[in-house]
C-alpha cells in the first residue's frame, strides 16, 4: 500500500463519501430545490453520474444571481469526482456568495477536505476564516476539531488545544463527536486558573531611574505589499501558522503591507528576514519603523 500524500481522485472519493453521509446531528444547510434533492438522492443510491448530470444542467442554465445557484455549487461539490473539483465549487461559494447561508457550510467542508488531503496549513486557514467571519455558526466545533489536529501536526500545541476545548464545548448532545474530541483533549492540560495573590503592605519604592527609555524606532521585515484583501488574508494565516507575529500596515496609496515583528536591532530583523525567505519565499526586506 502506498504511504504518503493521497492523490486527488482518492481524496475526492473519501471526501464525497463523507459529505454524502454527514451525521444528521451536524447542521449543514440542506438543499431546498427539488432538482438538487433528486440529484443527491441519485448519488446516494449509487447513480452518481445521473446526479452529476442534473447538477451540471442547472449550473449551465441558471444565472449566477439565482438563489438556487450556490445550492447547486454545494451539491456539485458533494458529488464531485475528485478533490480539485470539490475545492473549486466550495471556494466559489465562499468568495462569490460569502454573505449567503451556504458560506459556512462550504468552509466546513473545505476544512475537512484539506485535512483529508493532509494539508494542515490549508486546513487551519479555512477553519480560522470560519471562526472569524461566521462567529455564530453552529458548524464551528466540527471545523475546529479538524483544525486542532492540523495545528498539532504543525507543532502549535497551544492553538490546537484551544480549538479542541472550543470543539468540546460545542459538541452539545452529539456523544460520538464528543468522544472523538475527548480523545484528543487528553493531550491538553486544563486551562490554567488565575489566582489572586494576597495583598501585602510594602514600603513604596522610589521610581526606578535605571530603566532604559524606549527605543526611538524599531525594525520590521516586510513580506508583501498588495491591494488584494484575499492575498493579505492568505499570507497572514500562513505566517501565523509558521509562528511569526505578523500585522498589516496600510499606506496612503491603498497598499496593504504585511510586516513581521518589531525588532530593536537591525541584526535581529535580518535574522528574521533570512528565516522568512527560507520558509515563505519571495524577497522580504528590513524596514525602519517609528
Short mmCIF file of C-alpha atoms in Angstrom, two decimals:
data_model
loop_
_atom_site.label_atom_id
_atom_site.label_comp_id
_atom_site.label_asym_id
_atom_site.label_seq_id
_atom_site.Cartn_x
_atom_site.Cartn_y
_atom_site.Cartn_z
CA UNK A 1 0.00 0.00 0.00
CA UNK A 2 1.33 3.42 -0.88
CA UNK A 3 2.02 5.66 2.10
CA UNK A 4 2.15 9.44 1.90
CA UNK A 5 0.09 12.20 0.38
CA UNK A 6 -3.12 10.94 -1.20
CA UNK A 7 -3.80 11.65 -4.84
CA UNK A 8 -6.66 13.97 -5.80
CA UNK A 9 -9.02 11.26 -7.04
CA UNK A 10 -8.61 9.14 -3.89
CA UNK A 11 -9.12 12.14 -1.64
CA UNK A 12 -12.10 13.20 -3.72
CA UNK A 13 -13.72 9.81 -3.20
CA UNK A 14 -13.07 9.90 0.55
CA UNK A 15 -14.50 13.39 0.89
CA UNK A 16 -17.52 12.73 -1.33
CA UNK A 17 -18.44 9.66 0.72
CA UNK A 18 -18.07 11.70 3.90
CA UNK A 19 -20.20 14.55 2.58
CA UNK A 20 -22.98 12.22 1.49
CA UNK A 21 -23.09 10.54 4.90
CA UNK A 22 -22.85 13.56 7.20
CA UNK A 23 -24.26 12.85 10.63
CA UNK A 24 -27.80 14.22 10.97
CA UNK A 25 -26.74 15.99 14.16
CA UNK A 26 -24.46 18.27 12.12
CA UNK A 27 -26.30 21.29 10.79
CA UNK A 28 -25.46 21.63 7.14
CA UNK A 29 -27.84 23.76 5.09
CA UNK A 30 -29.90 21.23 3.16
CA UNK A 31 -30.68 21.78 -0.49
CA UNK A 32 -34.24 23.09 -0.85
CA UNK A 33 -34.59 22.79 -4.63
CA UNK A 34 -36.37 19.58 -5.64
CA UNK A 35 -34.00 19.02 -8.57
CA UNK A 36 -30.96 19.13 -6.31
CA UNK A 37 -32.61 16.88 -3.73
CA UNK A 38 -33.19 14.36 -6.50
CA UNK A 39 -29.59 14.68 -7.73
CA UNK A 40 -28.21 13.92 -4.27
CA UNK A 41 -30.68 11.06 -3.82
CA UNK A 42 -29.46 9.51 -7.05
CA UNK A 43 -25.84 9.88 -5.97
CA UNK A 44 -26.53 8.32 -2.58
CA UNK A 45 -28.24 5.38 -4.26
CA UNK A 46 -25.20 4.72 -6.46
CA UNK A 47 -26.33 6.60 -9.59
CA UNK A 48 -23.65 9.26 -9.23
CA UNK A 49 -23.36 10.07 -12.95
CA UNK A 50 -27.09 10.77 -13.19
CA UNK A 51 -26.93 13.04 -10.17
CA UNK A 52 -23.98 14.94 -11.61
CA UNK A 53 -25.78 15.37 -14.92
CA UNK A 54 -28.72 17.09 -13.19
CA UNK A 55 -26.40 19.48 -11.34
CA UNK A 56 -24.36 20.26 -14.48
CA UNK A 57 -27.53 21.19 -16.38
CA UNK A 58 -28.63 23.52 -13.58
CA UNK A 59 -25.27 25.26 -13.39
CA UNK A 60 -25.27 25.71 -17.17
CA UNK A 61 -28.77 27.21 -17.33
CA UNK A 62 -29.23 29.16 -14.09
CA UNK A 63 -27.99 32.76 -13.89
CA UNK A 64 -25.36 33.22 -11.12
CA UNK A 65 -27.73 35.59 -9.31
CA UNK A 66 -30.38 32.91 -8.89
CA UNK A 67 -30.79 31.80 -5.27
CA UNK A 68 -30.50 28.17 -6.39
CA UNK A 69 -27.07 28.70 -7.97
CA UNK A 70 -24.97 28.49 -4.74
CA UNK A 71 -27.08 25.49 -3.70
CA UNK A 72 -26.17 23.84 -6.98
CA UNK A 73 -22.48 24.57 -6.36
CA UNK A 74 -22.74 22.90 -2.96
CA UNK A 75 -24.46 19.87 -4.49
CA UNK A 76 -21.79 19.75 -7.21
CA UNK A 77 -19.08 19.75 -4.53
CA UNK A 78 -20.76 16.92 -2.64
CA UNK A 79 -20.83 14.61 -5.65
CA UNK A 80 -17.71 15.80 -7.49
CA UNK A 81 -15.39 13.12 -8.92
CA UNK A 82 -12.15 14.48 -7.45
CA UNK A 83 -10.72 16.76 -4.79
CA UNK A 84 -9.81 19.74 -7.06
CA UNK A 85 -13.42 19.92 -8.30
CA UNK A 86 -14.74 19.71 -4.74
CA UNK A 87 -12.46 22.57 -3.68
CA UNK A 88 -13.26 24.69 -6.75
CA UNK A 89 -17.02 24.57 -6.13
CA UNK A 90 -16.71 25.21 -2.41
CA UNK A 91 -14.33 28.14 -2.88
CA UNK A 92 -16.75 29.72 -5.35
CA UNK A 93 -19.43 29.69 -2.67
CA UNK A 94 -17.10 31.31 -0.12
CA UNK A 95 -15.83 34.00 -2.49
CA UNK A 96 -18.94 34.79 -4.55
CA UNK A 97 -21.69 34.09 -2.01
CA UNK A 98 -19.96 34.92 1.26
CA UNK A 99 -22.96 36.72 2.72
CA UNK A 100 -25.37 33.89 1.94
CA UNK A 101 -26.46 30.93 4.09
CA UNK A 102 -24.10 28.47 2.36
CA UNK A 103 -20.68 30.01 3.04
CA UNK A 104 -20.09 28.48 6.47
CA UNK A 105 -21.15 25.08 5.09
CA UNK A 106 -18.58 25.47 2.32
CA UNK A 107 -15.83 26.45 4.76
CA UNK A 108 -16.53 23.46 7.00
CA UNK A 109 -16.36 21.12 4.02
CA UNK A 110 -13.15 22.80 2.82
CA UNK A 111 -11.64 22.28 6.27
CA UNK A 112 -12.49 18.59 6.11
CA UNK A 113 -11.27 18.30 2.52
CA UNK A 114 -7.88 19.87 3.25
CA UNK A 115 -7.47 17.74 6.37
CA UNK A 116 -8.18 14.61 4.30
CA UNK A 117 -5.52 15.82 1.84
CA UNK A 118 -3.04 16.08 4.71
CA UNK A 119 -2.61 19.80 4.13
CA UNK A 120 -2.56 21.30 7.65
CA UNK A 121 -1.86 24.87 6.54
CA UNK A 122 -4.92 25.00 4.27
CA UNK A 123 -6.97 23.22 6.94
CA UNK A 124 -6.35 25.84 9.59
CA UNK A 125 -6.79 28.66 7.08
CA UNK A 126 -10.32 27.51 6.20
CA UNK A 127 -11.27 26.87 9.82
CA UNK A 128 -9.88 30.19 11.08
CA UNK A 129 -11.83 32.01 8.37
CA UNK A 130 -14.99 30.27 9.51
CA UNK A 131 -14.25 31.31 13.11
CA UNK A 132 -13.55 34.89 12.11
CA UNK A 133 -16.27 35.55 9.53
CA UNK A 134 -19.09 33.41 10.96
CA UNK A 135 -18.67 33.50 14.76
CA UNK A 136 -22.28 32.40 15.36
CA UNK A 137 -22.15 29.39 13.04
CA UNK A 138 -23.02 26.09 14.74
CA UNK A 139 -20.56 24.41 12.36
CA UNK A 140 -17.50 25.85 14.12
CA UNK A 141 -16.98 22.91 16.53
CA UNK A 142 -16.59 20.46 13.63
CA UNK A 143 -14.22 22.76 11.77
CA UNK A 144 -12.24 23.44 14.94
CA UNK A 145 -11.82 19.72 15.56
CA UNK A 146 -10.11 19.26 12.18
CA UNK A 147 -8.13 22.47 12.63
CA UNK A 148 -6.94 21.45 16.09
CA UNK A 149 -5.44 18.22 14.74
CA UNK A 150 -3.85 20.21 11.91
CA UNK A 151 -2.30 22.59 14.44
CA UNK A 152 -0.91 19.59 16.34
CA UNK A 153 0.77 18.48 13.10
CA UNK A 154 2.20 21.98 12.75
CA UNK A 155 3.61 21.74 16.31
CA UNK A 156 1.35 24.55 17.54
CA UNK A 157 0.05 22.78 20.63
CA UNK A 158 -1.33 25.93 22.27
CA UNK A 159 -3.70 26.84 19.44
CA UNK A 160 -4.56 23.19 18.85
CA UNK A 161 -5.62 22.72 22.47
CA UNK A 162 -7.56 25.98 22.41
CA UNK A 163 -9.60 24.76 19.42
CA UNK A 164 -10.05 21.29 20.96
CA UNK A 165 -11.60 22.92 24.03
CA UNK A 166 -13.88 25.01 21.81
CA UNK A 167 -14.92 21.90 19.88
CA UNK A 168 -15.64 20.07 23.13
CA UNK A 169 -17.69 22.99 24.46
CA UNK A 170 -19.74 22.99 21.24
CA UNK A 171 -20.29 19.23 20.99
CA UNK A 172 -23.72 19.54 22.67
CA UNK A 173 -25.52 16.16 22.78
CA UNK A 174 -23.53 14.52 19.98
CA UNK A 175 -21.99 11.74 22.06
CA UNK A 176 -19.96 10.22 19.21
CA UNK A 177 -18.41 13.56 18.29
CA UNK A 178 -17.76 14.39 21.96
CA UNK A 179 -15.91 11.10 22.38
CA UNK A 180 -13.74 11.83 19.34
CA UNK A 181 -12.83 15.26 20.64
CA UNK A 182 -12.24 13.97 24.19
CA UNK A 183 -9.64 11.54 22.88
CA UNK A 184 -7.54 14.46 21.61
CA UNK A 185 -8.38 16.65 24.60
CA UNK A 186 -6.48 14.21 26.81
CA UNK A 187 -3.22 15.54 25.40
CA UNK A 188 -4.05 19.08 26.55
CA UNK A 189 -3.63 20.24 30.12
CA UNK A 190 -6.64 22.01 31.65
CA UNK A 191 -6.63 25.80 31.13
CA UNK A 192 -4.83 27.47 33.99
CA UNK A 193 -6.93 29.34 36.51
CA UNK A 194 -5.87 32.78 37.62
CA UNK A 195 -5.42 33.15 41.36
CA UNK A 196 -5.29 36.47 43.12
CA UNK A 197 -2.13 36.91 45.10
CA UNK A 198 -2.63 38.03 48.70
CA UNK A 199 -2.35 41.75 49.20
CA UNK A 200 0.72 42.79 51.17
CA UNK A 201 1.64 46.15 52.51
CA UNK A 202 5.06 47.34 51.46
CA UNK A 203 7.01 50.48 51.59
CA UNK A 204 6.59 52.49 48.39
CA UNK A 205 9.67 52.33 46.25
CA UNK A 206 11.24 55.30 44.63
CA UNK A 207 10.93 55.49 40.85
CA UNK A 208 13.41 53.29 39.01
CA UNK A 209 15.65 55.70 37.20
CA UNK A 210 17.79 52.93 35.70
CA UNK A 211 15.20 51.82 33.12
CA UNK A 212 16.28 52.18 29.54
CA UNK A 213 13.99 54.60 27.67
CA UNK A 214 12.05 53.03 24.79
CA UNK A 215 13.91 52.93 21.53
CA UNK A 216 13.02 55.80 19.21
CA UNK A 217 12.32 53.32 16.44
CA UNK A 218 12.32 49.65 15.62
CA UNK A 219 12.88 47.37 12.66
CA UNK A 220 10.45 45.05 10.93
CA UNK A 221 10.53 42.70 7.94
CA UNK A 222 8.12 43.48 5.10
CA UNK A 223 6.90 40.32 3.40
CA UNK A 224 4.27 41.55 0.97
CA UNK A 225 2.66 44.72 -0.40
CA UNK A 226 -0.59 44.19 -2.31
CA UNK A 227 -4.02 45.70 -2.85
CA UNK A 228 -5.88 42.40 -2.61
CA UNK A 229 -7.52 41.67 0.75
CA UNK A 230 -7.68 37.97 -0.20
CA UNK A 231 -3.89 37.79 -0.60
CA UNK A 232 -3.48 39.59 2.71
CA UNK A 233 -5.73 37.09 4.48
CA UNK A 234 -3.90 34.11 3.00
CA UNK A 235 -0.44 35.44 3.87
CA UNK A 236 -1.40 36.41 7.42
CA UNK A 237 -2.74 32.90 8.00
CA UNK A 238 0.42 31.31 6.58
CA UNK A 239 2.63 33.47 8.78
CA UNK A 240 0.54 32.77 11.87
CA UNK A 241 0.73 29.04 11.23
CA UNK A 242 4.52 29.30 10.96
CA UNK A 243 4.72 31.16 14.28
CA UNK A 244 5.51 34.67 13.01
CA UNK A 245 3.98 37.76 14.62
CA UNK A 246 2.53 39.45 11.53
CA UNK A 247 0.40 42.58 11.06
CA UNK A 248 -0.91 44.78 8.27
CA UNK A 249 0.05 48.39 7.61
CA UNK A 250 -1.93 50.34 5.02
CA UNK A 251 -0.32 53.31 3.29
CA UNK A 252 -1.86 56.33 1.59
CA UNK A 253 -1.74 54.66 -1.85
CA UNK A 254 -4.05 51.86 -0.72
CA UNK A 255 -1.43 49.11 -0.47
CA UNK A 256 -1.66 46.55 2.33
CA UNK A 257 1.84 45.92 3.65
CA UNK A 258 2.35 42.75 5.66
CA UNK A 259 5.15 43.11 8.18
CA UNK A 260 6.63 40.80 10.76
CA UNK A 261 7.98 41.75 14.19
CA UNK A 262 9.30 44.85 15.87
CA UNK A 263 12.99 44.28 16.47
CA UNK A 264 15.27 46.53 18.49
CA UNK A 265 18.26 45.99 16.24
CA UNK A 266 18.73 45.61 12.51
CA UNK A 267 20.67 42.40 13.13
CA UNK A 268 17.64 40.77 14.75
CA UNK A 269 15.47 41.86 11.86
CA UNK A 270 17.96 40.46 9.36
CA UNK A 271 17.90 37.08 11.09
CA UNK A 272 14.09 37.08 10.85
CA UNK A 273 14.40 38.13 7.20
CA UNK A 274 16.55 35.07 6.49
CA UNK A 275 14.02 32.76 8.19
CA UNK A 276 11.15 34.29 6.24
CA UNK A 277 12.96 33.98 2.92
CA UNK A 278 13.59 30.31 3.64
CA UNK A 279 10.05 29.46 4.84
CA UNK A 280 7.86 31.83 2.81
CA UNK A 281 9.98 32.67 -0.20
CA UNK A 282 9.81 35.93 -2.12
CA UNK A 283 12.00 38.93 -1.30
CA UNK A 284 11.28 40.04 2.28
CA UNK A 285 13.27 43.10 3.32
CA UNK A 286 14.04 45.04 6.51
CA UNK A 287 12.27 48.37 7.09
CA UNK A 288 12.61 51.06 9.75
CA UNK A 289 9.52 51.77 11.83
CA UNK A 290 8.96 54.75 14.10
#
